Each structure stands twice: as structure tokens, then as C-alpha cells.
XYZ file of C-alpha atoms in Angstrom:
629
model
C 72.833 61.284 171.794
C 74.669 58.552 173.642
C 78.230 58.031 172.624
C 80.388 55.008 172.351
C 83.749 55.686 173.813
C 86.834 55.966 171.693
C 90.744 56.252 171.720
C 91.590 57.148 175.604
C 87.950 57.307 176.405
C 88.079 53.402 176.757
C 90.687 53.447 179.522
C 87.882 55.495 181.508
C 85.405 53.331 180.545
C 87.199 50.112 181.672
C 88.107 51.753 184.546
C 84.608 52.580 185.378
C 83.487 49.122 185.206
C 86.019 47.817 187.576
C 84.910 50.571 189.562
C 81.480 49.421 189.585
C 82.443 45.744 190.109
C 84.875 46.526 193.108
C 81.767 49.013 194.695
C 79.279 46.315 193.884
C 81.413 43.493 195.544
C 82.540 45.537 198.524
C 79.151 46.641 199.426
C 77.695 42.990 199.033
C 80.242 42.002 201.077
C 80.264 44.311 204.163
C 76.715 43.525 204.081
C 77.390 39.772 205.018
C 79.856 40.696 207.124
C 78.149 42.496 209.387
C 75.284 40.408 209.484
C 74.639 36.453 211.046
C 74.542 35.146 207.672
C 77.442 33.562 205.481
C 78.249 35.210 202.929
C 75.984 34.679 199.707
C 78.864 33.903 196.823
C 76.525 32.694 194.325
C 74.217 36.012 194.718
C 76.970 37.725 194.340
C 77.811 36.274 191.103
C 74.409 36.185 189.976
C 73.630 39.764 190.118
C 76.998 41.409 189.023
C 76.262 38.908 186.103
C 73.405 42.193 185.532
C 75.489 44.938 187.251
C 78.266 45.504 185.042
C 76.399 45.451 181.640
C 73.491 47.766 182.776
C 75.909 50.529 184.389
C 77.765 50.206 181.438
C 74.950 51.055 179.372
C 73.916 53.652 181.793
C 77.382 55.288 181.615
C 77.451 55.400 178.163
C 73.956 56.904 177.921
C 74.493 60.002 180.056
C 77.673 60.590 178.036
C 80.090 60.381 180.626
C 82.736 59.971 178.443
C 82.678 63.360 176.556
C 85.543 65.266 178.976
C 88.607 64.666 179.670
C 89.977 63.264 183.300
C 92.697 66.309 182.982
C 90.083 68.737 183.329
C 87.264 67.016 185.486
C 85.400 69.628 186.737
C 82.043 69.828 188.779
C 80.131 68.698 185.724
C 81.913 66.126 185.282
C 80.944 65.252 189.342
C 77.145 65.942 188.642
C 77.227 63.251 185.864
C 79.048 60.671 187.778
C 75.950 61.233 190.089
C 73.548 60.820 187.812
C 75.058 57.617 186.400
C 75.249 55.750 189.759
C 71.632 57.407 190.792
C 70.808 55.828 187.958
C 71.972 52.563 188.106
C 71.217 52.166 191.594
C 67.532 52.555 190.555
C 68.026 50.343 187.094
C 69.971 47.291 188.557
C 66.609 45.851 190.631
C 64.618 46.345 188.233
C 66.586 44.695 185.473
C 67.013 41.848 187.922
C 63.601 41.828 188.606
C 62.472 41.384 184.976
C 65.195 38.616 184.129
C 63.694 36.980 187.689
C 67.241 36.006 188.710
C 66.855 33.557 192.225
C 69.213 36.015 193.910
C 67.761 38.248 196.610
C 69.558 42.100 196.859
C 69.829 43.719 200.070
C 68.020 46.890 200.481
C 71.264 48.090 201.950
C 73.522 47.435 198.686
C 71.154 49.282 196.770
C 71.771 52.010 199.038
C 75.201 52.533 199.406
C 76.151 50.961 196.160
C 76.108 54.682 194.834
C 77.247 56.303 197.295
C 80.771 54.150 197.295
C 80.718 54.073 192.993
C 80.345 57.798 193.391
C 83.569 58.154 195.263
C 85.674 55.749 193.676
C 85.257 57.304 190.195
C 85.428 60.838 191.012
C 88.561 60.031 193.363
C 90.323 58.938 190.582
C 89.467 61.504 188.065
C 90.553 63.863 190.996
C 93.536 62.286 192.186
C 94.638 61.774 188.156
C 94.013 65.685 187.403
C 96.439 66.704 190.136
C 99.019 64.630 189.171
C 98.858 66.437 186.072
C 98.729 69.871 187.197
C 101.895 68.279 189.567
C 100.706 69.713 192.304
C 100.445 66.057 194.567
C 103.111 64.639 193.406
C 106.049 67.428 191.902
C 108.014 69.748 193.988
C 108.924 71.350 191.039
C 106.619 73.876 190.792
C 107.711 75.434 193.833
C 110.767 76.574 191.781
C 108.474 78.479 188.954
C 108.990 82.586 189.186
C 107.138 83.903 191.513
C 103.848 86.505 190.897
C 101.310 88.409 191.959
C 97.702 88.530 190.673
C 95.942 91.804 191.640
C 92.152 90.808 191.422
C 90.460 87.593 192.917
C 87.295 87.957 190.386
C 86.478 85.152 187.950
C 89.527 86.214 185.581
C 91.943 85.360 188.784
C 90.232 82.275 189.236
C 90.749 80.603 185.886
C 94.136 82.318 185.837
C 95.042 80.113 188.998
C 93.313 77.216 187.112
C 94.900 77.756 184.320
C 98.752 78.110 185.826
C 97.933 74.933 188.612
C 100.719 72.816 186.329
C 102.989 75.543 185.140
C 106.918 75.230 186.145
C 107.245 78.692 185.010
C 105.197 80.892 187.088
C 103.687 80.643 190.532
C 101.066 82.200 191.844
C 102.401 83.344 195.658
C 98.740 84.987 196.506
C 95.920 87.140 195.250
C 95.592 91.036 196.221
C 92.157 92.218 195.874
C 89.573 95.139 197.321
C 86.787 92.758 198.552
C 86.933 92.550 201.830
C 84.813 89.004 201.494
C 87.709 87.708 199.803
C 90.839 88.811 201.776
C 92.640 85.982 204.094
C 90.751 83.264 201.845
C 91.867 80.451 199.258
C 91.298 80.407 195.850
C 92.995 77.122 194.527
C 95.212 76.387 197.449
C 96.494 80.607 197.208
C 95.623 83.037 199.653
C 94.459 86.219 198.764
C 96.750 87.765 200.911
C 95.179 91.716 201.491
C 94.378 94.941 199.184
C 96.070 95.951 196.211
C 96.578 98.938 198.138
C 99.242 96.776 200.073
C 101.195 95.864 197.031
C 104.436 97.046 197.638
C 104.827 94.992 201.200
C 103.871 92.269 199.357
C 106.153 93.015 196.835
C 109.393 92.974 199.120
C 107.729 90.111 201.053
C 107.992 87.423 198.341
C 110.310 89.242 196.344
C 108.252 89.405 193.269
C 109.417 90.708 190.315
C 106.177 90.854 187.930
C 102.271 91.614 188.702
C 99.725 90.324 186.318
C 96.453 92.452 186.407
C 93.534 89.856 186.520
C 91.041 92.835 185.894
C 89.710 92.507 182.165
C 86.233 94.896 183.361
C 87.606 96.882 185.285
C 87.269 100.386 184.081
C 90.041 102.699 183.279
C 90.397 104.866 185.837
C 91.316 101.829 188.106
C 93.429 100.179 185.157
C 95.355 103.265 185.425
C 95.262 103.687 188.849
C 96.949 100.094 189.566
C 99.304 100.402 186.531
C 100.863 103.347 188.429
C 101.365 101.760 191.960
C 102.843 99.183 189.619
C 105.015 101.715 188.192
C 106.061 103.302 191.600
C 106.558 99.622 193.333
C 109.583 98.836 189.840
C 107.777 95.682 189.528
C 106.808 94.302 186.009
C 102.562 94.741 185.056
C 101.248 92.652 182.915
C 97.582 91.993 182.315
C 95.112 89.768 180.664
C 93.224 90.595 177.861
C 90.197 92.339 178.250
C 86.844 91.023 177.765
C 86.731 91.861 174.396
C 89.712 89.814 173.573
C 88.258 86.711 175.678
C 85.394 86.760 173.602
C 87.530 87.081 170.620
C 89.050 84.020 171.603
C 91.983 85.519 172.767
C 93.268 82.897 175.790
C 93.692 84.483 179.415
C 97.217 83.130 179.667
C 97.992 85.396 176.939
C 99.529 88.189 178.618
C 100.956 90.944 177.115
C 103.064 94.134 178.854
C 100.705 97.029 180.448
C 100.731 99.780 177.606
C 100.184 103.424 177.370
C 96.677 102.805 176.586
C 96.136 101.286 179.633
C 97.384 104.819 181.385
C 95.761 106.861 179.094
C 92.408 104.841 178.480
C 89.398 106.292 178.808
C 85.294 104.913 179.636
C 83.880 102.702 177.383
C 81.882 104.612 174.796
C 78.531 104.216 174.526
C 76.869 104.974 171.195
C 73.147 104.825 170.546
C 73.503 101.499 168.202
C 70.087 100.983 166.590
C 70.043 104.592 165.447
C 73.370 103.714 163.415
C 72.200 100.637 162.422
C 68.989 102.498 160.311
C 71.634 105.218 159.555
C 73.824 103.351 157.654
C 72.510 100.033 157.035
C 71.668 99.221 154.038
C 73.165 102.695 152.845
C 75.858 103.415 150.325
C 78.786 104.927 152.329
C 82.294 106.644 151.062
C 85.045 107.544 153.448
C 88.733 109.461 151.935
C 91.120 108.842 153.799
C 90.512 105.251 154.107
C 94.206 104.447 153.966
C 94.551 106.619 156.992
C 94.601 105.624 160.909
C 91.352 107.151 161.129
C 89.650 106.686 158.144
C 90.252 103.001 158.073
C 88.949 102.340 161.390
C 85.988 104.712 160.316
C 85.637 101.669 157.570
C 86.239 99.173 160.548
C 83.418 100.474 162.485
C 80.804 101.376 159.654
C 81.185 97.541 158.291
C 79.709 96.417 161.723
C 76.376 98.203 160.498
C 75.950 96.432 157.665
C 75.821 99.368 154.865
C 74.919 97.877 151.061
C 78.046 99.273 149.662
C 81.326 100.867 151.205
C 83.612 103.223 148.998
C 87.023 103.309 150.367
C 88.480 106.948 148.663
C 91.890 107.641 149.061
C 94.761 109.037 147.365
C 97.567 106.787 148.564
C 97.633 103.335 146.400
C 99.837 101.607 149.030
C 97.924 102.938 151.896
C 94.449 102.259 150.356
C 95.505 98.248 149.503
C 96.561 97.752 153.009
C 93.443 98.975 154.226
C 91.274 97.459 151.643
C 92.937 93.499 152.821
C 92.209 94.676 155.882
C 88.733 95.211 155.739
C 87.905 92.890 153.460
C 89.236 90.300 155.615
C 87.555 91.943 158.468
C 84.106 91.238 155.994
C 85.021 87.638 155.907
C 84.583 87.106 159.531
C 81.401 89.022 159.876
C 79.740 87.282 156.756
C 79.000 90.236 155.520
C 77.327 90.936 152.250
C 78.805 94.601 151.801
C 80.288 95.355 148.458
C 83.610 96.955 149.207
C 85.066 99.419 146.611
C 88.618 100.398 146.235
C 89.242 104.213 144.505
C 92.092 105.855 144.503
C 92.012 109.320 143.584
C 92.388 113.069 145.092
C 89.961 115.055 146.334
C 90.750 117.846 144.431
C 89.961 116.389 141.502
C 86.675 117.935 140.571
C 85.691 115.354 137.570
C 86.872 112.586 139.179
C 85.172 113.018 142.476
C 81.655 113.844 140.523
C 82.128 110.839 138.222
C 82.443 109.020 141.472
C 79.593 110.322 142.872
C 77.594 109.674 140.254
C 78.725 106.141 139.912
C 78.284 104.931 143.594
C 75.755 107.632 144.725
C 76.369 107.405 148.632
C 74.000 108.446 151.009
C 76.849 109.826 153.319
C 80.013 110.735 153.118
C 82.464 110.353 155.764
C 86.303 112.988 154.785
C 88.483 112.085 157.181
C 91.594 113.191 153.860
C 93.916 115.708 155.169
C 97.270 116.683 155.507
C 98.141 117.106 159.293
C 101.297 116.453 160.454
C 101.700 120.391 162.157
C 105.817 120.856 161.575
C 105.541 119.742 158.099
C 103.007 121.883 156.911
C 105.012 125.072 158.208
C 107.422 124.424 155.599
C 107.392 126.855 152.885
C 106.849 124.259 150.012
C 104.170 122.515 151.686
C 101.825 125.091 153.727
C 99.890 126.272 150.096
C 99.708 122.553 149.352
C 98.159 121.941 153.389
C 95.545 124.679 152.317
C 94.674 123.438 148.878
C 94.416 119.794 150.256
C 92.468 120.458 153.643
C 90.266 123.782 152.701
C 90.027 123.445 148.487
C 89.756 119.790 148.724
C 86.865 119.881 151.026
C 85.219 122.493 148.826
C 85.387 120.540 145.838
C 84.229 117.323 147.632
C 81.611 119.143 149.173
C 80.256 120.889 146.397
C 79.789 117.690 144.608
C 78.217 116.186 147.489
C 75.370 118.908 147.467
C 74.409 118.290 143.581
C 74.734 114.478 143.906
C 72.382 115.343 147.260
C 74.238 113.085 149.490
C 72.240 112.974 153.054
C 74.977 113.836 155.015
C 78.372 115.209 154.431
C 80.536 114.625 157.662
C 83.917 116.171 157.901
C 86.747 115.474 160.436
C 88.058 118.632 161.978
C 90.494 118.761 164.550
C 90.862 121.033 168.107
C 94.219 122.748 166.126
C 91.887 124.386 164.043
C 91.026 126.370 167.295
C 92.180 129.628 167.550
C 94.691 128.485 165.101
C 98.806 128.959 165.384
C 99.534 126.924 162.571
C 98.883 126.667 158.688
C 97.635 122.778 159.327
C 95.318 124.115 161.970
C 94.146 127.232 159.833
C 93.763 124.799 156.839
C 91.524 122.933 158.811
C 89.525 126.100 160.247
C 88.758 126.877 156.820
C 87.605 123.394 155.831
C 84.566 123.918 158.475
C 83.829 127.854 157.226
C 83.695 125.883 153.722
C 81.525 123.480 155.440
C 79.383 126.087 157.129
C 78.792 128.335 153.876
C 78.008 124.823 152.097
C 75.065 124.553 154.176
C 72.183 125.951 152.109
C 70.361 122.846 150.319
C 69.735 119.240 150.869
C 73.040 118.026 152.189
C 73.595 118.159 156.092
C 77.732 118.975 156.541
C 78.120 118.361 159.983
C 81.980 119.137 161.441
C 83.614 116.394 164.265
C 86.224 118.386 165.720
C 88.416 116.495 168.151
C 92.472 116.171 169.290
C 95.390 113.644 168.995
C 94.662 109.912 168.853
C 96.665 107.379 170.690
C 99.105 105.589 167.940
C 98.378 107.503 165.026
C 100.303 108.032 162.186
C 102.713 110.506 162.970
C 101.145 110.691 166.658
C 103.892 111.024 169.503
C 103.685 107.664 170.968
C 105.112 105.899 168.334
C 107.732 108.061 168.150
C 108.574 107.696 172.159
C 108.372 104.245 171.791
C 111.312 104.529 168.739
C 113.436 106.453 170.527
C 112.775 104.453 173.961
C 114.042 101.311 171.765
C 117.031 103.276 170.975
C 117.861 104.025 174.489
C 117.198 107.349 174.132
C 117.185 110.321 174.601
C 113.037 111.262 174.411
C 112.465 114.374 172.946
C 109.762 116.413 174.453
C 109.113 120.162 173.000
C 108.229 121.969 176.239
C 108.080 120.698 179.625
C 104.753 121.991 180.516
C 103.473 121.302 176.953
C 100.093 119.567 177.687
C 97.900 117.256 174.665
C 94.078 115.379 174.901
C 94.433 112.139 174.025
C 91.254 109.343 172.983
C 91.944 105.768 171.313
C 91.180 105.898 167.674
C 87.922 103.546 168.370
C 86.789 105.932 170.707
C 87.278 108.451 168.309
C 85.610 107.201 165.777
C 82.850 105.875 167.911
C 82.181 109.271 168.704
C 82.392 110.574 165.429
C 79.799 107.857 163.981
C 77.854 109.385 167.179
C 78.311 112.869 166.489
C 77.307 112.293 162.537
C 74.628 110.538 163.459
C 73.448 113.661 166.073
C 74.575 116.260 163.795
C 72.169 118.361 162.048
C 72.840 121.360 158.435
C 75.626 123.491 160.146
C 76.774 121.925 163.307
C 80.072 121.732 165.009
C 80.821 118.772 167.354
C 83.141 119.060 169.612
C 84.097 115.749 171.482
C 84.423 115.750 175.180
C 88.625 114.035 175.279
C 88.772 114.881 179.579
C 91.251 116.232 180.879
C 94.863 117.385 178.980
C 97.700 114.879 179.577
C 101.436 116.648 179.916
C 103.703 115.199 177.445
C 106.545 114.920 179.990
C 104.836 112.798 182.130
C 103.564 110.794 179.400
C 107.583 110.533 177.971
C 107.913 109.287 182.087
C 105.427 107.037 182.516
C 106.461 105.191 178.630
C 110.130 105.041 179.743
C 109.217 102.842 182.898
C 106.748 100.859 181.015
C 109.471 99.368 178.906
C 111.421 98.924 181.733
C 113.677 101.626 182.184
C 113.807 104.912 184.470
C 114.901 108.184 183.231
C 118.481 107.596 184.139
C 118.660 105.078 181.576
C 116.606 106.818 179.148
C 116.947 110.724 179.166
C 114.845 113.387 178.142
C 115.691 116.104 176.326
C 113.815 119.142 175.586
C 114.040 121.055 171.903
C 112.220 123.922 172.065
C 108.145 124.346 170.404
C 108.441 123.641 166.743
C 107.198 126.117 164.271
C 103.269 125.966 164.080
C 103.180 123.746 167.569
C 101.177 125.242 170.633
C 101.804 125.047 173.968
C 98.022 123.660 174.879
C 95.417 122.504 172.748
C 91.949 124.008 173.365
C 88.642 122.418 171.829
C 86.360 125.885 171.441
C 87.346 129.416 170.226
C 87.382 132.995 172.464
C 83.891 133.315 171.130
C 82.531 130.153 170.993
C 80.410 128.196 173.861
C 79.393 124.487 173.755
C 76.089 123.095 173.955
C 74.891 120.437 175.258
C 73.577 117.233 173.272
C 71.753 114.303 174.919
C 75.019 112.490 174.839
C 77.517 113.241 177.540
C 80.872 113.256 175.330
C 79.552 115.615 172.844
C 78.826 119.358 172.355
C 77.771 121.862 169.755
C 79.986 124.831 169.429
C 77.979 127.887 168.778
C 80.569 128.600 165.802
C 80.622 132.634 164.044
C 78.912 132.796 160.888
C 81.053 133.035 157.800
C 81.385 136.402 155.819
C 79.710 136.576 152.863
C 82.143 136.080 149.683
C 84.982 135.142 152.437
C 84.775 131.701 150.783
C 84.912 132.649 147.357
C 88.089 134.689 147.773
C 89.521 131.533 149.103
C 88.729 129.805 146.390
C 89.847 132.546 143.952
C 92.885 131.802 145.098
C 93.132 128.297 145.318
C 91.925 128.063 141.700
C 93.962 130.824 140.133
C 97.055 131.130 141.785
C 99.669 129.637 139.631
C 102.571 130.422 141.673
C 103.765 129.344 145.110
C 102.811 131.908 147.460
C 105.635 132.626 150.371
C 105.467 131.560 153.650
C 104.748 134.812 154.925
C 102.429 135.987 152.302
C 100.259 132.807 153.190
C 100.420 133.711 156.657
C 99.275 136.923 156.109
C 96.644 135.675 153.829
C 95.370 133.511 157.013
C 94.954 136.187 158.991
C 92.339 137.937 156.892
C 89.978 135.207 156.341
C 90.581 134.124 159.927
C 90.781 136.835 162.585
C 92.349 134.141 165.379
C 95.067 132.769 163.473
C 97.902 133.958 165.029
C 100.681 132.506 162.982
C 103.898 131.358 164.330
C 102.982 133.455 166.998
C 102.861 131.944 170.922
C 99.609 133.302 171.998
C 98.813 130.201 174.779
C 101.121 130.291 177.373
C 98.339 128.882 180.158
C 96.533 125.423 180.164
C 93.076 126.818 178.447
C 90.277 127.458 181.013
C 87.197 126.735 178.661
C 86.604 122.416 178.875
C 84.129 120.090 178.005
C 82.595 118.748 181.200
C 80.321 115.824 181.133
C 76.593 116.796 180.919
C 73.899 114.551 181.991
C 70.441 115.394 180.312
């Protein structure tokens, strides 16, 4: 639909019209000019009598006056085309049908476009640099200099998008493909490889490095963050792809995290069998409140389940997470009906009342207590089994006479060959789990390791004491940890649920281990600093803490599923009546067991624990490599 031109698109219209008047009258006149004949003044008036009005109508009807001359771009070039294709073709006939006396030359007709064509895309060209002030302004010249690893369609519009800026300048590309190297993008060279960085570097005296590499996996995220890290320049990098198409803007740069070192592969998770798992399903997750559980809620909202029970025993924690996700609802125009309950799991009635009530098809108990240290404490390791191993019992229980589908609990790799009461809390929550197993309800066990920025996870901590200047406390230097993101996580627990049959343990593939020192290093010169600004100390393993994390027992082996990041530990059976001495217990004991008579307590229902005992001096040998059916 044609439109008329408005506000500043008037100026451009006017403009065009001289434009067409001075082409029209310069053609006309060269014509003459070079010919024996004087020139034809009253033709000349006669037919730009025609001229102007039809390519104005022309101009407007192709909608040439929908951009803006600041950003004139190659469309803009294609219409400008069109309109004096156009009106080269329109103006004869027009002047044919109103019969004017006036006789064109076939030679006006022909370069008539050709000469409208450059005079209005000149000055949209000429007017867009003087914006960007790079014709006219010597100024930019005295913006900070930078580098921009990555010559891809993401350094492109970065270029584009910094052409005017007085701030930065863009002093040349870096980038792998040989095509590219020794070429221009925008007026700046791409100079070499990133593997030539630091000459660079030293060469222009550049003091930051943006990272124009939003696809690029993260193995060479990593791999570039490090040479960054080794050259002492600043990284920063654009959003990913993700964030584009959230409509994050690429000049939004933010400071290379620890994510960006420790990121893994996208995950790929078989969507349409989610979709009819939990679409349209009723779905309850405790633990909502938590880092995991709410972006369990995140993640399940995308599937469009009929209702979603948020469970958790925290008020404070389970409002945040309810605004959260309800705003998160909003934006996807969902129709789920979100619930709110706060409650414990160890309340019997009120988790069967709310059963009953909602009737979920699967449940999702991500509820736990888990920070290690704190659950070693003499006051709190009865409470870490009662929570973790009784809670889960009483939750599950209900499950299997409301016949809930699926029950899906998240474990954790501490519960391996356990050294601390969290960990053997957790080792009983699967047994409890595994002897649950005997009617309608599938309990399927995710076990997995630490999260990146978790509550209570080391990384927020580094990053507190890094803000204090230190000093970083590390436990042991050779003390190793698997890290994932929390959507990764719970990707792959959605995954493994999903998989998961009566009985199963999961066990997530997290790579290789990551030593906490070199994590401590690596955060420290992120933010800036090196480690003689920012020390690290070392404190000694804390009670219940182990030395390396393993993700299957002495007597366990893994087998393969048909996706590559998860396994199914061939897990012992439980004991028979093991779990209802447990339970004895947790029912009837009315006083506060000891430390050490819990420990010792531990070690009869589960032959591994080992208490505060350091039984895993050596990075484990057993790992989860990637299997390809």
C-alpha cells in the first residue's frame, strides 16, 4: 500500500523531485548539445510539465519513502531502481496519451535513469556517512581502540553498527578463514588469525577484544577466552544467538564470564516427545523456589502442560519464583494454570490432600537440603536425612496411591560412594526410590553434580570474595568438581525423565572434572586482576567434602541410552526391610541422634558410606564417555 510521505520523509521527497527535474533537464540538454540542432526549450518545458508529477507518483507508489537516509542500505538502492525503471518506461507513455506536440529523444529515455539513479542514491550515500562521521569527522580516529575476533555476519553488523561511534574503533578483524584474511569489511582489514592475537595486541596497543562469535561452540568460546586471558587484554563478547533473537542488541556487550570457560555443547533434547509428555499434563515440582527447581518450572512451561504446581516449603523463595514464572507465562501466551503451595514434604496429609486436589500426572522433587558442610553439623545431619530420604518416602508413597505416571527425583553424584551425611541422605532417597518401584508409578532417579551459579554453588562465592579483593579460598589444591549450566541440567533431566523407565538411575554425562584452583585462576583474571592482587588461600577439606566427585559406585557400570549425555547405572538392589528400618527411625525417633551415632547408622544401611573418612585421594577412573548409538 502506497504511502504518502510525512514529517522528514518530505525533505526526501522534495529532494527527489529536484532530482528528477535536474536529471531530466541535464539529459535533455546534453542531448542538444551534442547534436546540430538548437536546443528545444519549449520541449523541454512541455514534457517536465509530465515528468515531475508522474515520478512523483511513481515514487510514492513503490514506497520509497519507508527508510530512513541514515540507514540506506542496498534495499533502499534496489527501490531507487525500480522507481526510475519505472518512470523511464511511464513518462512516454503518459506523454503519449495526453498527445503533448513535444517529441522525446530515444536517448533521454535512456539515460534519464541511469543519471536519476545516481543522483538519489549519491545523496542518500554521501548523507549516511556524514552521519556515521566517517567523511567528514576526524574524531573518530580518537575513539579506544579494539579488536573484533571473528569476521562472520555478527562482525559485520558490529562494524556497521560502531561506523559513527567516538568511543570505540574498530583497528581490524582477526578471523580463521583464510578467504577473509588481508580483506575489508567496512573500510577495516581483517588483519590475520586469532591465533596471532597477541602481535596484534602490542601492535595497536589494544586494551579490550570483543568476541564477534555468538555460534560458535564452546570449546572455541573457551579456547579464545583463554588466549584472551594469557594476552591481559579485556574480552568481551556479544550476545549469543539466543539473546539476538530475544531482542537483545549486538552492541550490548557484556564481560566474558565463567560460563563462557566452563560452557559446554548445546543440548539437544528429543522435543516432540516432551511436548506429548507433558503437554496438556498436570505437573508438580518441590523445590520450585530453588535454582533448580525453578528453572525445572522455566523449562516445563515451554511445553505447554494444563496445570503447573509449584511445591515448596520456603514462602519467600516460592513468591519469587512464582512472579517469575508467571511473568515468564505472559510472554509465551500461555494458558497454563500456575499454582502456588507452600508446604513440606514431610507432611504426609498435606502432600496427599495435594495430590488429591491437583492430581498430576508427574512429579518432578528437586526439595532437598544440600549444602555438604552444613549438613555435617550435629543439629542438622538427622534433619538432612529426614528431609532428603523420609521426605522422599512420604512424597513418594503418596505418589504411588494417587498413581502419578511418573515420579522423577533429583539425585546428585555426592550420593556416590558417599563421604558425607548430605550425600548419604541422598543415596537413600534413590534406595527409597528403588524399593518404591512395585506398582503403577515409574520413579526414575537423575543423578548429576554441581551447577554453575547455584545457590550455595562456589562461583558465587569466588566472585564475593574476588569483589572484596580477596583472598579466594580454595579447600585443596588438587580438589577437582563437574560442572553443567543449570539449563543444561535441567534439559537433561526433562531428557532423562522422559527416557527413564520403573527403577532407573540416570546418570548425566557433565565431561571432564574442572580443578577448583584453576577455576579460582581463571575468575580472578576475568574481573581483571592476577593472583598477586587477589590471593588464594587454601583451608583444608571441610568435614563431609571429597577430594573428587565420581558419578557411578565401585559396583556400578553405566549403560548406554540412545542419547549421548545419558547413562543407566546398573544400581544394587535394595535389602529387603532395609527401608523400613529407615523409616522406623525416621518416624519414631523422638530424640536427636549424635553425630556419630548417625554416622554409624549410615554405614549399615549403606555399605560405601565412609563417613568423614578420606577414601578418594585420586581423580576417579570410571567416566561417562559420549556414546553414539
Amino acid at each position: 500500500m502506497a504511502r504518502v510521505p510525512r514529517g522528514r520523509a518530505w525533505f526526501a521527497f522534495f529532494h527527489d523531485i529536484v532530482a528528477s527535474l535536474v536529471a531530466w533537464w541535464a539529459i535533455y540538454g546534453l542531448r542538444f548539445s551534442l547534436g546540430s540542432l538548437p536546443m528545444d526549450w519549449e520541449g523541454l518545458r512541455q514534457t517536465l510539465a509530465w515528468v515531475i508529477p508522474v515520478q512523483a507518483a511513481v515514487f510514492i507508489a513503490i514506497g520509497l519513502y519507508r527508510g530512513l537516509w541514515r540507514y540506506a542500505s542496498l534495499d533502499d538502492l534496489k527501490r531507487i531502481v525500480l522507481s526510475a525503471g519505472v518512470g523511464a518506461l511511464a513518462i512516454p507513455v503518459v506523454l503519449m496519451l495526453v498527445q503533448t506536440p513535444a517529441t522525446v529523444p530515444r536517448t533521454v529515455l535512456i539515460l534519464y535513469p541511469i543519471l536519476l539513479t545516481f543522483l538519489m542514491a549519491g545523496s542518500r550515500f554521501i548523507y549516511r556517512m556524514w552521519r556515521e562521521a566517517r567523511l567528514f569527522s576526524p574524531l573518530t580516529a580518537l575513539g579506544e581502540p579494539i579488536l573484533v575476533l571473528g569476521a562472520g555476519a555478527a562482525g559485520v553488523r558490529l562494524a556497521e553498527a560502531l561506523a559513527g561511534s567516538r568511543e570505540w574503533r574498530i583497528v581490524g578483524f582477526l578471523d580463521d578463514d583464510i578467504r577473509k584474511q588481508h580483506r575489508r569489511v567496512h573500510g577495516v582489514q581483517v588483519l590475520g588469525s586469532i591465533a596471532e592475537l597477541a602481535y596484534w595486541v602490542k601492535r595497536y596497543n589494544v586494551l579490550k577484544v570483543v568476541l564477534a562469535l555468538p555460534s560458535a561452540n564452546h570449546r572455541i568460546r573457551r579456547q579464545v577466552s583463554e588466549m584472551c586471558l594469557e594476552v591481559g587484554v579485556k574480552a568481551l563478547t556479544v550476545p549469543t544467538y539466543e539473546d539476538l533473537l530475544a531482542g537483545t542488541q549486538l552492541t550490548t556487550w557484556r564481560n566474558l564470564d565463567v560460563e563462557d570457560l566452563l560452557g559446554r555443547e548445546p543440548v539437544l533434547l528429543d522435543m516432540p516427545g516432551l511436548a506429548d509428555w507433558l503437554g496438556g499434563r498436570v505437573v508438580l515440582v518441590t523445590g520450585a523456589g530453588g535454582s533448580i527447581g525453578s528453572e525445572l518450572c522455566r523449562q516445563i512451561l515451554h511445553y505447554r502442560p494444563a496445570t503447573l504446581v509449584l511445591f515448596d516449603i520456603s514462602e519467600a523463595a516460592l513468591y519469587d519464583a512464582f512472579s517469575e514464572i508467571s511473568s515468564e507465562l505472559a510472554s509465551l501466551a500461555g494458558k497454563t494454570l500456575l499454582i502456588a503451595q507452600v508446604g513440606d514434604v514431610k507432611d504426609a496429609v498435606l502432600v496427599s490432600a495435594v495430590l488429591s486436589r491437583f492430581k498430576p500426572d508427574v512429579i518432578f522433587h528437586a526439595a532437598a537440603y544440600k549444602h555438604v558442610p552444613l549438613m555435617e553439623d550435629t543439629g542438622n545431619a538427622w534433619q538432612a536425612v529426614r528431609n532428603n530420604a523420609y521426605g522422599t518416602f512420604v512424597l513418594g508413597q503418596a505418589a504411588a496411591a494417587a498413581e502419578v505416571a511418573k515420579f522423577v527425583l533429583i539425585s546428585t553424584d555426592k550420593a556416590v560412594n558417599p563421604e558425607s551425611v548430605m550425600g548419604a541422605s541422598k543415596r537413600l532417597a534413590e534406595m527409597v526410590c528403588q524399593r518404591l518401584q512395585n506398582g503403577a508409578t515409574q520413579f526414575v532417579m537423575v543423578r548429576f553434580g554441581n551447577v554453575l551459579n547455584s545457590a550455595g554453588s562456589v562461583i558465587p562465592k569466588f566472585q564475593a570474595q574476588i569483589a572484596r579483593g580477596g583472598p579466594v579460598t580454595v579447600t585443596h589444591p588438587e580438589i577437582t568438581r563437574y560442572f553443567m549450566s543449570i539449563p543444561e541440567a535441567v534439559g537433561l533431566v526433562l531428557q532423562a525423565g522422559l527416557q527413564g523407565s520403573g527403577g532407573d538411575i540416570m546418570v548425566l554425562d557433565m565431561g571432564e572434572p574442572i580443578r577448583i584452583v584453576d577455576l579460582a585462576h581463571s575468575m580472578i583474571r576475568l574481573s581483571g586482576a592476577d593472583s598477586e592482587q587477589v590471593k588464594i588461600e587454601f583451608t583444608g577439606l571441610r568435614a563431609g567434602e571429597k577430594l573428587h566427585e565420581e558419578l557411578l559406585t565401585d559396583d556400578e557400570e553405566g549403560r548406554p541410552t540412545p542419547h549421548p549425555k545419558i547413562k543407566v547405572a546398573q544400581a544394587r538392589q535394595v535389602p529387603v526391610g532395609l527401608i523400613e528400618e529407615i523409616l522406623a527411625h525416621c518416624e519414631n525417633d523422638r530424640t536427636l541422634p549424635d553425630l556419630e551415632t548417625l554416622r554409624e547408622r549410615l554405614k549399615c544401611w549403606i555399605p560405601e558410606y565412609r563417613g568423614s573418612e578420606v577414601r578418594n585421594q585420586k581423580p576417579p577412573q570410571k567416566t561417562l564417555k559420549a556414546h553414539h548409538p
